């Protein structure tokens, strides 16, 4: 398990040796020494969480019922987010009230949802599924607080044991848990409890009881809607739920996060403490283990197979379609037949499909279009391979028999947004038909490149060219990120660029001492007169306005009434990311020009537009500057 912590995101990768994936029983083998990092392993699962958009699955809210819809047998609950959460009747748990369970084959008898919930009523709910696209969060009133060995259910009954454990271990854990005092609540013994003793279970149960008490106190004191219990962050959540004695080691590249994980295992599983290591090498952790390339590959539609065939993965609103193609594979040997070639391609595809489902965390309905096979035994072999690979997937799946057309329909539980959804945004060029890396993703990558640049080169200052929308992610919020990088590296950075540059463009235009770079980087000089298009009122200075030139901000004093027009201004103060200017003269009283009309013609000035690189706050196109002849002189 690899844990990489950065300023804007946390990334976790699980590496597995092919053929020895997630053993059911604990092994006693010692840590295997490899000739290079990750040798003999492949990336099996990827988890990514942005600090600006954490998953809310597991969070508990005190919400307020906004609407109850009898026709949907559901209620919409305000939990303080942009969209109301969705609470189905089957997820309602009320003290002393038997909620109707209306699954398959159940009767329609029982109390209606309108009898149990009313608009304005306060309820305590837990998020079981993140908001996805246009849908709000999926909620449940059947609360569950997760520990390492157990899940404590305050409103549950009895003890359940994970089905992923073999039957003898399940029976042993049932006996161990039979003597636990659950105080009228319920619990589920997790897969990680393999080998746990009764003392381990009792110790964790007392910890979960304390969390339950804290939750009850916050619910009583907090007005709705509000968050009353927050799930742990990604790194702790993954090691708690997944990391076990089956793993050889966990490597963390952040000292603080390493200390957190060591402290967590010291309390919960002391035998695993010595398997948690701190990465102190020069080469970035995920790059050393080849994870960066795999992470980038999750954005591609095409996935190549070893034999020469390939998969094409297409995402739709209702389902995900995976198409299998033979590609350049034409069979091997003199006696090779079409059926054998097709079957071999499909068998490879079955394994790779499951790997891609885990890597990309694809959920919902999935349709796999295997190449048509004539023989039933070959179809059975492909389906058997698919199901065997799915046995190692921790996420719940359901597979339908392969059809005569070679189609396999399956479902995979969809809880959170996958890596692809987190790393990308809809492409403005193609209208959402494809994806590109977002500015935030690129900015985080470029931050790493800036640190590498500072290590590799001895220059004091650098002038970097990139798209202003990307550099804005680094220079926004009063340049906090930029200052942190400069303080860490001891270097000084300036950015310039234009909206016409590709988002992933990164180039070093100049390096040297600070005075050299500053002379080249400053877009204007004090006293210079330029024509600018005033685009919006100033947010904090009434009467003033803002002009933006490739992201460089010019505050125009008294320009509030000229928004949407081009005016001549004189630069008074020049900074790294912004300047202050004043209007030169007043426009003619007879001017009929409305918003958006240029003021250059009325001043009798014609010159070539000046576009120099900028760095600053949020980028917005549509602003231009023209130097007057006097200013040029």
Coordinates of C-alpha atoms in Angstrom, one line a residue:
X1 CA 0.0 0.0 0.0
X2 CA 1.4 3.4 -1.0
X3 CA 0.1 6.6 0.6
X4 CA 1.1 9.9 -1.0
X5 CA 0.1 13.2 0.6
X6 CA 0.3 16.5 -1.2
X7 CA -0.9 20.0 -0.7
X8 CA -4.2 19.5 -2.6
X9 CA -4.8 15.8 -2.5
X10 CA -4.1 12.4 -0.9
X11 CA -3.5 9.4 -3.2
X12 CA -3.5 5.8 -2.1
X13 CA -2.4 2.9 -4.4
X14 CA -2.7 -0.9 -3.7
X15 CA -0.1 -3.0 -5.4
X16 CA -0.6 -6.7 -5.8
X17 CA 1.5 -9.6 -7.1
X18 CA -0.5 -11.2 -10.0
X19 CA -1.9 -14.6 -9.0
X20 CA -1.6 -13.9 -5.2
X21 CA -4.3 -11.2 -4.9
X22 CA -5.9 -10.7 -1.5
X23 CA -5.4 -14.2 0.1
X24 CA -8.3 -15.4 2.2
X25 CA -6.1 -16.7 5.0
X26 CA -3.2 -15.0 6.7
X27 CA 0.3 -15.9 5.5
X28 CA 3.5 -16.3 7.5
X29 CA 5.9 -15.3 4.7
X30 CA 8.5 -12.7 5.4
X31 CA 8.7 -9.4 3.5
X32 CA 10.0 -10.2 0.0
X33 CA 13.0 -8.2 -1.0
X34 CA 12.7 -6.8 -4.6
X35 CA 15.4 -5.7 -6.9
X36 CA 13.6 -2.4 -7.6
X37 CA 10.5 -0.7 -6.1
X38 CA 7.4 -2.5 -7.1
X39 CA 9.1 -5.3 -9.0
X40 CA 6.7 -8.1 -9.8
X41 CA 3.7 -6.1 -8.7
X42 CA 0.9 -4.3 -10.5
X43 CA -1.4 -1.5 -9.4
X44 CA -4.7 -3.0 -8.4
X45 CA -6.7 -0.2 -6.9
X46 CA -6.4 3.6 -6.8
X47 CA -8.0 6.0 -4.3
X48 CA -7.9 9.8 -4.7
X49 CA -9.3 12.5 -2.4
X50 CA -9.1 16.2 -2.9
X51 CA -9.1 18.3 0.2
X52 CA -11.4 20.7 -1.5
X53 CA -14.0 18.0 -2.2
X54 CA -13.8 15.1 0.3
X55 CA -16.1 12.2 0.1
X56 CA -18.9 12.5 2.6
X57 CA -19.8 8.7 2.7
X58 CA -20.0 7.7 6.4
X59 CA -20.7 11.3 7.6
X60 CA -23.6 11.6 10.0
X61 CA -25.9 14.7 9.8
X62 CA -28.7 16.0 11.8
X63 CA -31.1 16.9 9.0
X64 CA -34.5 18.3 8.5
X65 CA -37.2 16.6 6.3
X66 CA -37.9 19.0 3.4
X67 CA -40.4 16.9 1.5
X68 CA -42.1 13.5 1.7
X69 CA -43.2 11.9 -1.5
X70 CA -45.6 8.9 -1.0
X71 CA -45.4 8.0 -4.7
X72 CA -41.7 7.5 -4.5
X73 CA -41.8 6.1 -0.9
X74 CA -39.0 8.5 -0.1
X75 CA -38.2 11.7 1.6
X76 CA -35.8 14.5 0.7
X77 CA -33.8 15.7 3.7
X78 CA -31.9 19.0 4.0
X79 CA -28.5 18.2 5.5
X80 CA -26.9 21.5 4.8
X81 CA -25.5 20.7 1.3
X82 CA -26.3 22.2 -2.0
X83 CA -28.7 19.3 -2.8
X84 CA -31.1 17.6 -0.5
X85 CA -30.3 14.0 0.4
X86 CA -32.6 11.1 -0.7
X87 CA -34.0 8.8 2.0
X88 CA -35.9 5.7 0.9
X89 CA -38.5 4.1 3.1
X90 CA -36.4 1.0 3.5
X91 CA -33.7 3.1 5.2
X92 CA -35.9 4.6 7.9
X93 CA -35.3 3.5 11.4
X94 CA -37.4 5.0 14.2
X95 CA -37.5 3.9 17.8
X96 CA -40.6 1.8 18.5
X97 CA -41.7 1.9 14.8
X98 CA -41.5 -1.0 12.4
X99 CA -40.6 0.3 9.0
X100 CA -42.0 -1.5 6.0
X101 CA -39.4 -3.6 4.2
X102 CA -40.5 -3.8 0.6
X103 CA -37.8 -5.7 -1.2
X104 CA -38.3 -8.4 -3.7
X105 CA -41.2 -10.7 -2.9
X106 CA -42.3 -8.7 0.1
X107 CA -45.8 -7.6 0.6
X108 CA -47.1 -4.0 0.3
X109 CA -48.6 -4.1 3.8
X110 CA -47.3 -1.9 6.6
X111 CA -47.2 1.8 7.6
X112 CA -46.7 4.4 4.8
X113 CA -43.8 6.8 4.8
X114 CA -46.2 9.7 5.3
X115 CA -47.1 8.1 8.7
X116 CA -43.4 8.0 9.8
X117 CA -42.0 11.3 8.5
X118 CA -43.4 14.8 8.2
X119 CA -42.0 17.9 6.6
X120 CA -40.0 19.9 9.1
X121 CA -39.2 16.9 11.3
X122 CA -35.5 16.5 12.5
X123 CA -33.9 13.2 11.7
X124 CA -30.3 11.8 12.1
X125 CA -29.1 10.3 8.9
X126 CA -25.8 8.9 7.5
X127 CA -24.6 9.2 3.9
X128 CA -24.2 5.9 2.2
X129 CA -23.6 7.2 -1.3
X130 CA -21.9 10.5 -2.4
X131 CA -23.8 13.0 -4.5
X132 CA -23.2 11.9 -8.1
X133 CA -23.8 14.3 -11.0
X134 CA -27.4 15.6 -10.7
X135 CA -28.3 13.3 -7.8
X136 CA -28.1 14.2 -4.2
X137 CA -26.5 12.0 -1.5
X138 CA -28.2 8.7 -0.6
X139 CA -29.1 8.6 3.1
X140 CA -29.9 6.0 5.7
X141 CA -31.2 6.3 9.3
X142 CA -29.6 2.9 10.1
X143 CA -26.4 4.4 11.5
X144 CA -23.1 2.6 11.5
X145 CA -19.8 3.7 13.1
X146 CA -16.8 1.8 11.7
X147 CA -13.8 0.6 13.7
X148 CA -11.0 -1.6 12.5
X149 CA -12.5 -5.0 13.6
X150 CA -16.2 -4.1 14.0
X151 CA -18.9 -1.8 12.7
X152 CA -21.1 -0.6 15.6
X153 CA -24.8 -0.1 14.7
X154 CA -26.6 1.8 17.5
X155 CA -30.1 0.9 16.1
X156 CA -29.2 -2.7 15.0
X157 CA -29.7 -6.0 16.6
X158 CA -27.4 -9.0 17.1
X159 CA -23.9 -9.7 15.6
X160 CA -23.1 -10.4 12.0
X161 CA -19.8 -11.7 10.5
X162 CA -18.3 -10.8 7.2
X163 CA -18.9 -13.4 4.5
X164 CA -15.5 -12.8 3.0
X165 CA -14.0 -14.9 5.9
X166 CA -13.9 -18.7 5.6
X167 CA -16.6 -20.6 7.6
X168 CA -14.3 -21.9 10.4
X169 CA -13.1 -18.3 11.1
X170 CA -16.7 -17.0 10.9
X171 CA -17.8 -19.6 13.5
X172 CA -14.9 -18.8 15.8
X173 CA -15.7 -15.0 15.7
X174 CA -19.3 -15.7 16.4
X175 CA -18.4 -17.5 19.5
X176 CA -16.0 -14.7 20.5
X177 CA -18.7 -12.1 20.0
X178 CA -21.5 -14.0 21.6
X179 CA -20.3 -12.9 25.1
X180 CA -20.0 -9.2 24.2
X181 CA -22.4 -6.8 25.9
X182 CA -23.7 -4.6 23.0
X183 CA -26.1 -2.7 25.2
X184 CA -29.0 -3.4 23.0
X185 CA -27.2 -2.4 19.8
X186 CA -25.9 -4.4 16.9
X187 CA -22.5 -5.0 15.4
X188 CA -20.8 -6.5 12.3
X189 CA -17.5 -8.3 12.6
X190 CA -15.3 -7.1 9.7
X191 CA -12.9 -9.1 7.5
X192 CA -10.0 -7.3 9.2
X193 CA -10.9 -9.1 12.4
X194 CA -9.4 -12.4 11.1
X195 CA -7.5 -13.8 14.1
X196 CA -8.8 -11.2 16.5
X197 CA -9.3 -12.2 20.1
X198 CA -12.2 -11.4 22.4
X199 CA -10.0 -8.9 24.2
X200 CA -9.4 -7.1 20.8
X201 CA -13.2 -7.0 20.2
X202 CA -14.0 -5.7 23.6
X203 CA -11.3 -3.0 23.5
X204 CA -12.6 -1.7 20.2
X205 CA -16.3 -2.0 21.3
X206 CA -15.6 0.3 24.3
X207 CA -14.0 2.8 21.9
X208 CA -17.0 2.7 19.6
X209 CA -19.3 3.1 22.6
X210 CA -17.5 6.4 23.4
X211 CA -17.9 7.6 19.8
X212 CA -21.6 6.8 20.1
X213 CA -21.9 8.8 23.2
X214 CA -20.2 11.8 21.6
X215 CA -22.6 11.5 18.6
X216 CA -25.6 11.5 20.9
X217 CA -24.4 14.6 22.7
X218 CA -23.7 16.5 19.4
X219 CA -27.2 15.5 18.1
X220 CA -28.8 16.9 21.2
X221 CA -26.9 20.2 21.2
X222 CA -26.7 20.9 17.5
X223 CA -29.6 22.6 15.5
X224 CA -30.4 21.0 12.1
X225 CA -29.2 21.0 9.5
X226 CA -25.6 20.3 10.5
X227 CA -22.7 17.7 10.4
X228 CA -22.5 15.9 13.7
X229 CA -20.0 13.1 12.9
X230 CA -17.3 13.2 10.2
X231 CA -15.7 10.1 8.7
X232 CA -11.9 9.8 8.8
X233 CA -9.8 11.1 5.8
X234 CA -8.8 8.8 2.9
X235 CA -5.5 7.4 4.2
X236 CA -6.8 6.4 7.6
X237 CA -10.0 5.1 6.1
X238 CA -8.2 2.9 3.6
X239 CA -5.7 1.4 6.1
X240 CA -8.5 0.8 8.6
X241 CA -10.8 -0.9 6.1
X242 CA -8.3 -2.7 3.9
X243 CA -4.8 -2.9 5.4
X244 CA -4.1 -6.2 7.1
X245 CA -1.5 -8.9 7.7
X246 CA -1.8 -9.9 4.0
X247 CA 0.1 -6.7 3.1
X248 CA 3.9 -6.8 3.1
X249 CA 4.2 -3.1 3.9
X250 CA 2.6 0.3 3.8
X251 CA 4.8 3.2 2.5
X252 CA 4.0 6.8 3.3
X253 CA 5.8 9.9 1.8
X254 CA 4.6 12.4 4.5
X255 CA 6.1 12.4 8.0
X256 CA 2.9 13.7 9.7
X257 CA 0.7 11.1 7.9
X258 CA 3.2 8.4 8.8
X259 CA 3.0 9.4 12.4
X260 CA -0.8 9.2 12.3
X261 CA -0.8 5.8 10.8
X262 CA 1.7 4.5 13.2
X263 CA -0.4 5.8 16.1
X264 CA -3.5 4.3 14.6
X265 CA -1.9 0.8 14.4
X266 CA -0.3 1.1 17.8
X267 CA -3.9 1.4 19.2
X268 CA -5.6 -1.1 16.9
X269 CA -3.1 -3.6 15.5
X270 CA 0.4 -3.4 17.1
X271 CA 1.7 -6.3 15.1
X272 CA 1.4 -4.2 11.9
X273 CA 3.3 -1.1 13.2
X274 CA 6.7 -2.3 11.9
X275 CA 5.2 -2.7 8.4
X276 CA 4.6 1.0 8.1
X277 CA 7.5 2.8 6.5
X278 CA 8.4 6.4 5.7
X279 CA 9.6 7.1 2.2
X280 CA 12.6 9.4 2.3
X281 CA 14.1 8.9 -1.2
X282 CA 14.6 11.8 -3.7
X283 CA 12.4 10.2 -6.3
X284 CA 8.6 10.7 -5.7
X285 CA 6.9 7.7 -4.2
X286 CA 4.3 7.0 -6.8
X287 CA 6.7 7.6 -9.6
X288 CA 9.2 5.2 -8.2
X289 CA 6.5 2.4 -8.1
X290 CA 5.1 3.3 -11.6
X291 CA 1.8 4.5 -10.2
X292 CA 1.8 7.9 -12.0
X293 CA 1.6 6.2 -15.4
X294 CA -1.2 4.0 -14.4
X295 CA -3.1 7.0 -12.9
X296 CA -2.8 8.8 -16.2
X297 CA -3.9 5.6 -18.1
X298 CA -7.3 5.7 -16.3
X299 CA -8.3 8.7 -18.4
X300 CA -7.8 6.7 -21.7
X301 CA -10.7 5.0 -23.5
X302 CA -8.4 2.3 -24.9
X303 CA -6.7 -0.4 -22.9
X304 CA -4.3 -2.7 -24.6
X305 CA -4.3 -6.5 -24.0
X306 CA -1.1 -8.6 -23.9
X307 CA -1.9 -10.5 -27.1
X308 CA -2.6 -7.5 -29.2
X309 CA -6.3 -7.1 -28.6
X310 CA -7.7 -4.1 -26.7
X311 CA -10.7 -2.8 -24.7
X312 CA -12.6 0.4 -25.4
X313 CA -14.4 1.8 -22.3
X314 CA -17.2 4.3 -22.9
X315 CA -19.1 6.0 -20.1
X316 CA -22.8 6.8 -20.5
X317 CA -25.4 8.3 -18.2
X318 CA -27.1 5.0 -17.3
X319 CA -24.3 2.5 -17.7
X320 CA -20.7 1.9 -18.7
X321 CA -20.0 -0.1 -21.9
X322 CA -16.8 -2.1 -22.4
X323 CA -16.1 -3.4 -25.9
X324 CA -13.6 -6.2 -26.5
X325 CA -11.6 -6.1 -29.8
X326 CA -9.1 -8.6 -31.3
X327 CA -7.0 -5.8 -32.7
X328 CA -3.7 -7.1 -34.1
X329 CA -4.0 -10.5 -32.6
X330 CA -4.4 -13.1 -35.4
X331 CA -3.7 -16.3 -33.5
X332 CA -0.5 -18.3 -33.1
X333 CA 0.7 -21.6 -34.6
X334 CA -0.2 -23.4 -37.9
X335 CA -3.3 -24.9 -36.5
X336 CA -4.7 -21.7 -35.0
X337 CA -8.5 -21.3 -35.6
X338 CA -10.7 -18.3 -35.4
X339 CA -12.6 -19.7 -32.4
X340 CA -9.3 -20.2 -30.5
X341 CA -8.1 -16.7 -31.3
X342 CA -11.4 -15.2 -30.1
X343 CA -11.5 -17.2 -26.9
X344 CA -7.9 -16.3 -26.0
X345 CA -8.7 -12.6 -26.5
X346 CA -11.9 -12.9 -24.4
X347 CA -10.1 -14.7 -21.6
X348 CA -7.4 -11.9 -21.4
X349 CA -10.2 -9.3 -21.6
X350 CA -12.1 -10.9 -18.7
X351 CA -9.1 -10.4 -16.4
X352 CA -8.3 -6.9 -17.6
X353 CA -12.0 -5.8 -17.4
X354 CA -12.0 -6.5 -13.7
X355 CA -8.7 -4.8 -13.2
X356 CA -10.0 -1.7 -14.9
X357 CA -13.2 -1.8 -12.9
X358 CA -11.1 -1.7 -9.7
X359 CA -8.6 0.9 -10.9
X360 CA -11.2 3.3 -12.2
X361 CA -13.8 2.4 -9.5
X362 CA -16.5 2.0 -12.1
X363 CA -20.0 1.4 -10.6
X364 CA -23.6 1.0 -11.6
X365 CA -24.7 -1.0 -14.6
X366 CA -21.8 -2.4 -16.7
X367 CA -22.2 -4.1 -20.1
X368 CA -19.2 -6.1 -21.5
X369 CA -19.3 -6.9 -25.2
X370 CA -17.1 -9.9 -25.6
X371 CA -16.3 -11.1 -29.1
X372 CA -18.9 -13.7 -30.3
X373 CA -18.0 -17.3 -29.5
X374 CA -19.6 -20.2 -31.2
X375 CA -19.0 -22.9 -28.5
X376 CA -20.9 -22.9 -25.2
X377 CA -17.9 -24.3 -23.3
X378 CA -15.8 -21.3 -24.4
X379 CA -18.5 -18.9 -23.3
X380 CA -18.6 -20.7 -19.9
X381 CA -14.8 -20.5 -19.6
X382 CA -14.9 -16.7 -20.2
X383 CA -17.7 -16.2 -17.6
X384 CA -15.8 -18.4 -15.1
X385 CA -12.7 -16.3 -15.5
X386 CA -14.6 -13.1 -15.1
X387 CA -16.3 -14.3 -11.9
X388 CA -13.1 -15.7 -10.4
X389 CA -11.4 -12.3 -11.0
X390 CA -14.4 -10.5 -9.4
X391 CA -14.0 -12.7 -6.2
X392 CA -11.0 -10.5 -5.4
X393 CA -13.0 -7.3 -5.7
X394 CA -14.0 -5.9 -2.4
X395 CA -16.9 -4.0 -3.9
X396 CA -20.2 -5.8 -4.2
X397 CA -21.0 -7.2 -7.8
X398 CA -23.7 -9.2 -9.5
X399 CA -23.1 -10.9 -12.9
X400 CA -25.8 -12.2 -15.3
X401 CA -25.1 -15.1 -17.6
X402 CA -23.4 -14.4 -20.9
X403 CA -25.9 -14.0 -23.7
X404 CA -25.8 -15.6 -27.1
X405 CA -24.5 -12.3 -28.5
X406 CA -21.5 -12.4 -26.2
X407 CA -22.9 -9.7 -23.9
X408 CA -22.4 -9.8 -20.1
X409 CA -24.5 -7.6 -17.9
X410 CA -23.4 -6.9 -14.4
X411 CA -23.7 -4.4 -11.6
X412 CA -21.1 -3.0 -9.3
X413 CA -21.9 -1.0 -6.2
X414 CA -21.4 2.7 -6.9
X415 CA -20.5 4.6 -3.6
X416 CA -18.2 7.4 -4.5
X417 CA -16.9 9.2 -7.6
X418 CA -14.1 7.3 -9.3
X419 CA -10.6 8.6 -10.0
X420 CA -11.7 9.7 -13.5
X421 CA -14.5 11.9 -12.1
X422 CA -12.2 13.5 -9.5
X423 CA -9.3 14.3 -11.8
X424 CA -11.3 15.7 -14.7
X425 CA -14.0 18.1 -15.6
X426 CA -16.2 18.3 -18.8
X427 CA -14.3 19.5 -21.8
X428 CA -15.4 23.0 -22.9
X429 CA -14.3 22.3 -26.4
X430 CA -16.2 19.0 -27.1
X431 CA -19.2 19.8 -24.8
X432 CA -18.6 16.9 -22.5
X433 CA -18.1 14.2 -25.0
X434 CA -14.5 13.8 -23.8
X435 CA -12.3 14.8 -20.8
X436 CA -9.1 16.7 -20.1
X437 CA -7.1 17.1 -16.9
X438 CA -8.5 19.9 -14.8
X439 CA -6.6 23.1 -13.9
X440 CA -6.4 21.9 -10.3
X441 CA -4.9 18.6 -11.3
X442 CA -2.4 20.3 -13.6
X443 CA -1.5 22.9 -11.0
X444 CA -0.7 20.1 -8.5
X445 CA 1.4 18.4 -11.0
X446 CA 3.2 21.7 -11.9
X447 CA 3.8 22.3 -8.2
X448 CA 5.8 19.1 -8.2
X449 CA 7.7 20.2 -11.3
X450 CA 8.5 23.5 -9.7
X451 CA 10.0 21.7 -6.7
X452 CA 12.0 19.4 -9.0
X453 CA 13.1 22.4 -11.0
X454 CA 14.4 24.1 -7.8
X455 CA 16.4 21.0 -6.9
X456 CA 17.9 20.5 -10.3
X457 CA 18.9 24.1 -11.2
X458 CA 21.0 26.7 -9.3
X459 CA 19.2 29.8 -10.6
X460 CA 17.6 32.1 -8.0
X461 CA 14.5 32.9 -10.0
X462 CA 12.5 31.4 -12.9
X463 CA 9.9 32.8 -15.4
X464 CA 7.5 30.0 -16.2
X465 CA 5.0 30.0 -19.1
X466 CA 1.7 28.3 -18.6
X467 CA -2.0 28.9 -19.1
X468 CA -3.3 31.6 -16.8
X469 CA -6.1 29.4 -15.5
X470 CA -3.6 26.9 -14.3
X471 CA -1.2 29.4 -12.7
X472 CA -4.3 31.0 -11.0
X473 CA -4.6 27.8 -8.9
X474 CA -1.1 28.5 -7.6
X475 CA -1.3 32.2 -7.2
X476 CA -4.9 32.5 -5.9
X477 CA -5.9 33.0 -2.2
X478 CA -3.3 35.6 -1.7
X479 CA -0.6 33.5 -3.2
X480 CA -0.5 31.1 -0.2
X481 CA 0.5 28.1 -2.2
X482 CA 3.2 30.1 -4.1
X483 CA 4.7 31.5 -1.0
X484 CA 4.8 28.0 0.5
X485 CA 6.7 26.7 -2.5
X486 CA 9.1 29.6 -2.5
X487 CA 9.7 29.3 1.2
X488 CA 10.3 25.5 0.9
X489 CA 12.6 25.7 -2.1
X490 CA 14.3 29.1 -1.5
X491 CA 13.6 30.0 -5.1
X492 CA 11.4 32.7 -6.7
X493 CA 8.9 32.0 -9.4
X494 CA 6.9 34.2 -11.8
X495 CA 4.4 33.1 -14.4
X496 CA 3.3 34.4 -17.7
X497 CA 1.1 33.0 -20.4
X498 CA -2.1 33.5 -22.4
X499 CA -5.5 31.9 -22.7
X500 CA -4.5 30.5 -26.0
X501 CA -1.9 28.1 -24.5
X502 CA -3.0 24.5 -23.9
X503 CA -3.8 23.8 -20.2
X504 CA -1.0 21.3 -19.9
X505 CA 1.6 23.7 -21.3
X506 CA 4.7 24.2 -19.1
X507 CA 7.9 25.9 -20.2
X508 CA 10.8 27.7 -18.5
X509 CA 11.2 31.0 -20.4
X510 CA 14.0 32.5 -18.3
X511 CA 16.1 31.7 -15.3
X512 CA 18.6 33.8 -13.5
X513 CA 18.7 36.3 -10.6
X514 CA 15.6 37.9 -9.3
X515 CA 16.2 41.3 -11.0
X516 CA 16.6 39.8 -14.4
X517 CA 13.4 37.8 -14.2
X518 CA 11.5 40.7 -12.7
X519 CA 12.6 43.0 -15.5
X520 CA 11.2 40.6 -18.1
X521 CA 8.1 39.5 -16.2
X522 CA 6.5 42.8 -15.2
X523 CA 3.9 43.6 -17.9
X524 CA 3.8 47.3 -17.4
X525 CA 5.8 50.2 -16.0
X526 CA 4.7 52.9 -13.7
X527 CA 3.5 55.9 -15.7
X528 CA 2.7 53.9 -18.8
X529 CA -0.6 54.6 -20.5
X530 CA -2.6 51.7 -22.0
X531 CA -6.0 51.0 -23.4
X532 CA -7.9 48.3 -21.4
X533 CA -11.3 46.8 -21.5
X534 CA -13.0 47.1 -18.1
X535 CA -14.7 43.8 -17.4
X536 CA -16.3 44.0 -13.9
X537 CA -16.8 46.2 -10.8
X538 CA -14.2 45.9 -8.1
X539 CA -15.5 43.5 -5.3
X540 CA -14.1 45.5 -2.4
X541 CA -13.7 49.1 -3.6
X542 CA -17.0 50.7 -4.6
X543 CA -16.7 52.9 -7.6
X544 CA -13.6 51.1 -8.9
X545 CA -13.5 48.5 -11.6
X546 CA -11.2 45.6 -12.8
X547 CA -9.6 44.9 -16.1
X548 CA -7.9 41.6 -16.7
X549 CA -5.2 40.8 -19.3
X550 CA -4.4 37.1 -19.5
X551 CA -5.1 36.9 -15.8
X552 CA -3.1 40.0 -14.7
X553 CA -5.4 42.2 -12.7
X554 CA -5.6 46.0 -13.2
X555 CA -7.6 47.9 -10.6
X556 CA -9.0 51.0 -12.3
X557 CA -9.8 53.8 -9.9
X558 CA -13.3 55.4 -10.6
X559 CA -13.9 52.9 -13.4
X560 CA -17.1 51.4 -12.1
X561 CA -19.3 53.3 -14.5
X562 CA -17.3 52.2 -17.5
X563 CA -17.7 48.4 -17.1
X564 CA -17.9 46.8 -20.5
X565 CA -16.0 49.6 -22.3
X566 CA -12.5 50.2 -23.4
X567 CA -10.7 53.2 -21.7
X568 CA -7.3 54.7 -21.6
X569 CA -5.6 54.4 -18.1
X570 CA -2.3 55.3 -16.6
X571 CA -0.5 52.7 -14.5
X572 CA 0.3 54.0 -11.1
X573 CA 1.5 50.9 -9.2
X574 CA 2.8 47.6 -10.5
X575 CA 3.0 44.3 -8.6
X576 CA 3.7 40.7 -9.4
X577 CA 0.1 39.8 -10.0
X578 CA -1.8 43.1 -10.1
X579 CA -1.5 46.8 -10.9
X580 CA -3.4 50.0 -9.9
X581 CA -4.3 52.5 -12.6
X582 CA -6.3 55.7 -13.0
X583 CA -8.5 56.9 -15.9
X584 CA -6.8 59.4 -18.3
X585 CA -9.3 62.2 -19.0
X586 CA -13.0 61.7 -19.3
X587 CA -14.9 60.1 -22.3
X588 CA -16.7 62.6 -24.6
X589 CA -20.2 63.4 -23.3
X590 CA -21.8 62.6 -26.7
X591 CA -20.5 59.0 -26.7
X592 CA -23.3 56.6 -27.5
X593 CA -21.2 53.5 -27.1
X594 CA -22.8 50.9 -24.9
X595 CA -21.2 48.1 -23.0
X596 CA -18.7 46.2 -25.0
X597 CA -18.0 49.0 -27.5
X598 CA -14.3 50.1 -27.8
X599 CA -13.2 53.5 -26.6
X600 CA -10.0 53.4 -28.7
X601 CA -11.5 55.0 -31.8
X602 CA -12.7 58.1 -30.0
X603 CA -9.3 58.8 -28.6
X604 CA -7.8 58.6 -32.1
X605 CA -5.3 55.9 -31.1
X606 CA -4.4 52.9 -33.2
X607 CA -1.7 50.5 -32.2
X608 CA -0.9 46.8 -32.0
X609 CA -2.3 45.0 -29.0
X610 CA 0.2 44.3 -26.2
X611 CA -0.1 40.8 -24.7
X612 CA 2.5 40.0 -22.2
X613 CA 2.5 37.0 -19.7
X614 CA 0.5 37.5 -16.6
X615 CA 0.0 35.8 -13.3
X616 CA -2.8 36.6 -10.8
X617 CA -6.2 35.8 -9.6
X618 CA -9.0 34.1 -11.6
X619 CA -8.4 34.3 -15.3
X620 CA -11.0 35.7 -17.6
X621 CA -10.7 36.3 -21.3
X622 CA -12.0 39.4 -23.1
X623 CA -9.5 42.0 -21.7
X624 CA -7.0 43.7 -24.0
X625 CA -4.4 46.4 -23.5
X626 CA -3.0 48.7 -26.1
X627 CA 0.1 51.0 -25.5
X628 CA -0.2 54.5 -26.7
X629 CA 2.6 56.1 -28.8
X630 CA 3.4 58.4 -25.9
X631 CA 3.7 55.5 -23.5
X632 CA 5.9 53.5 -25.9
X633 CA 8.2 56.5 -26.3

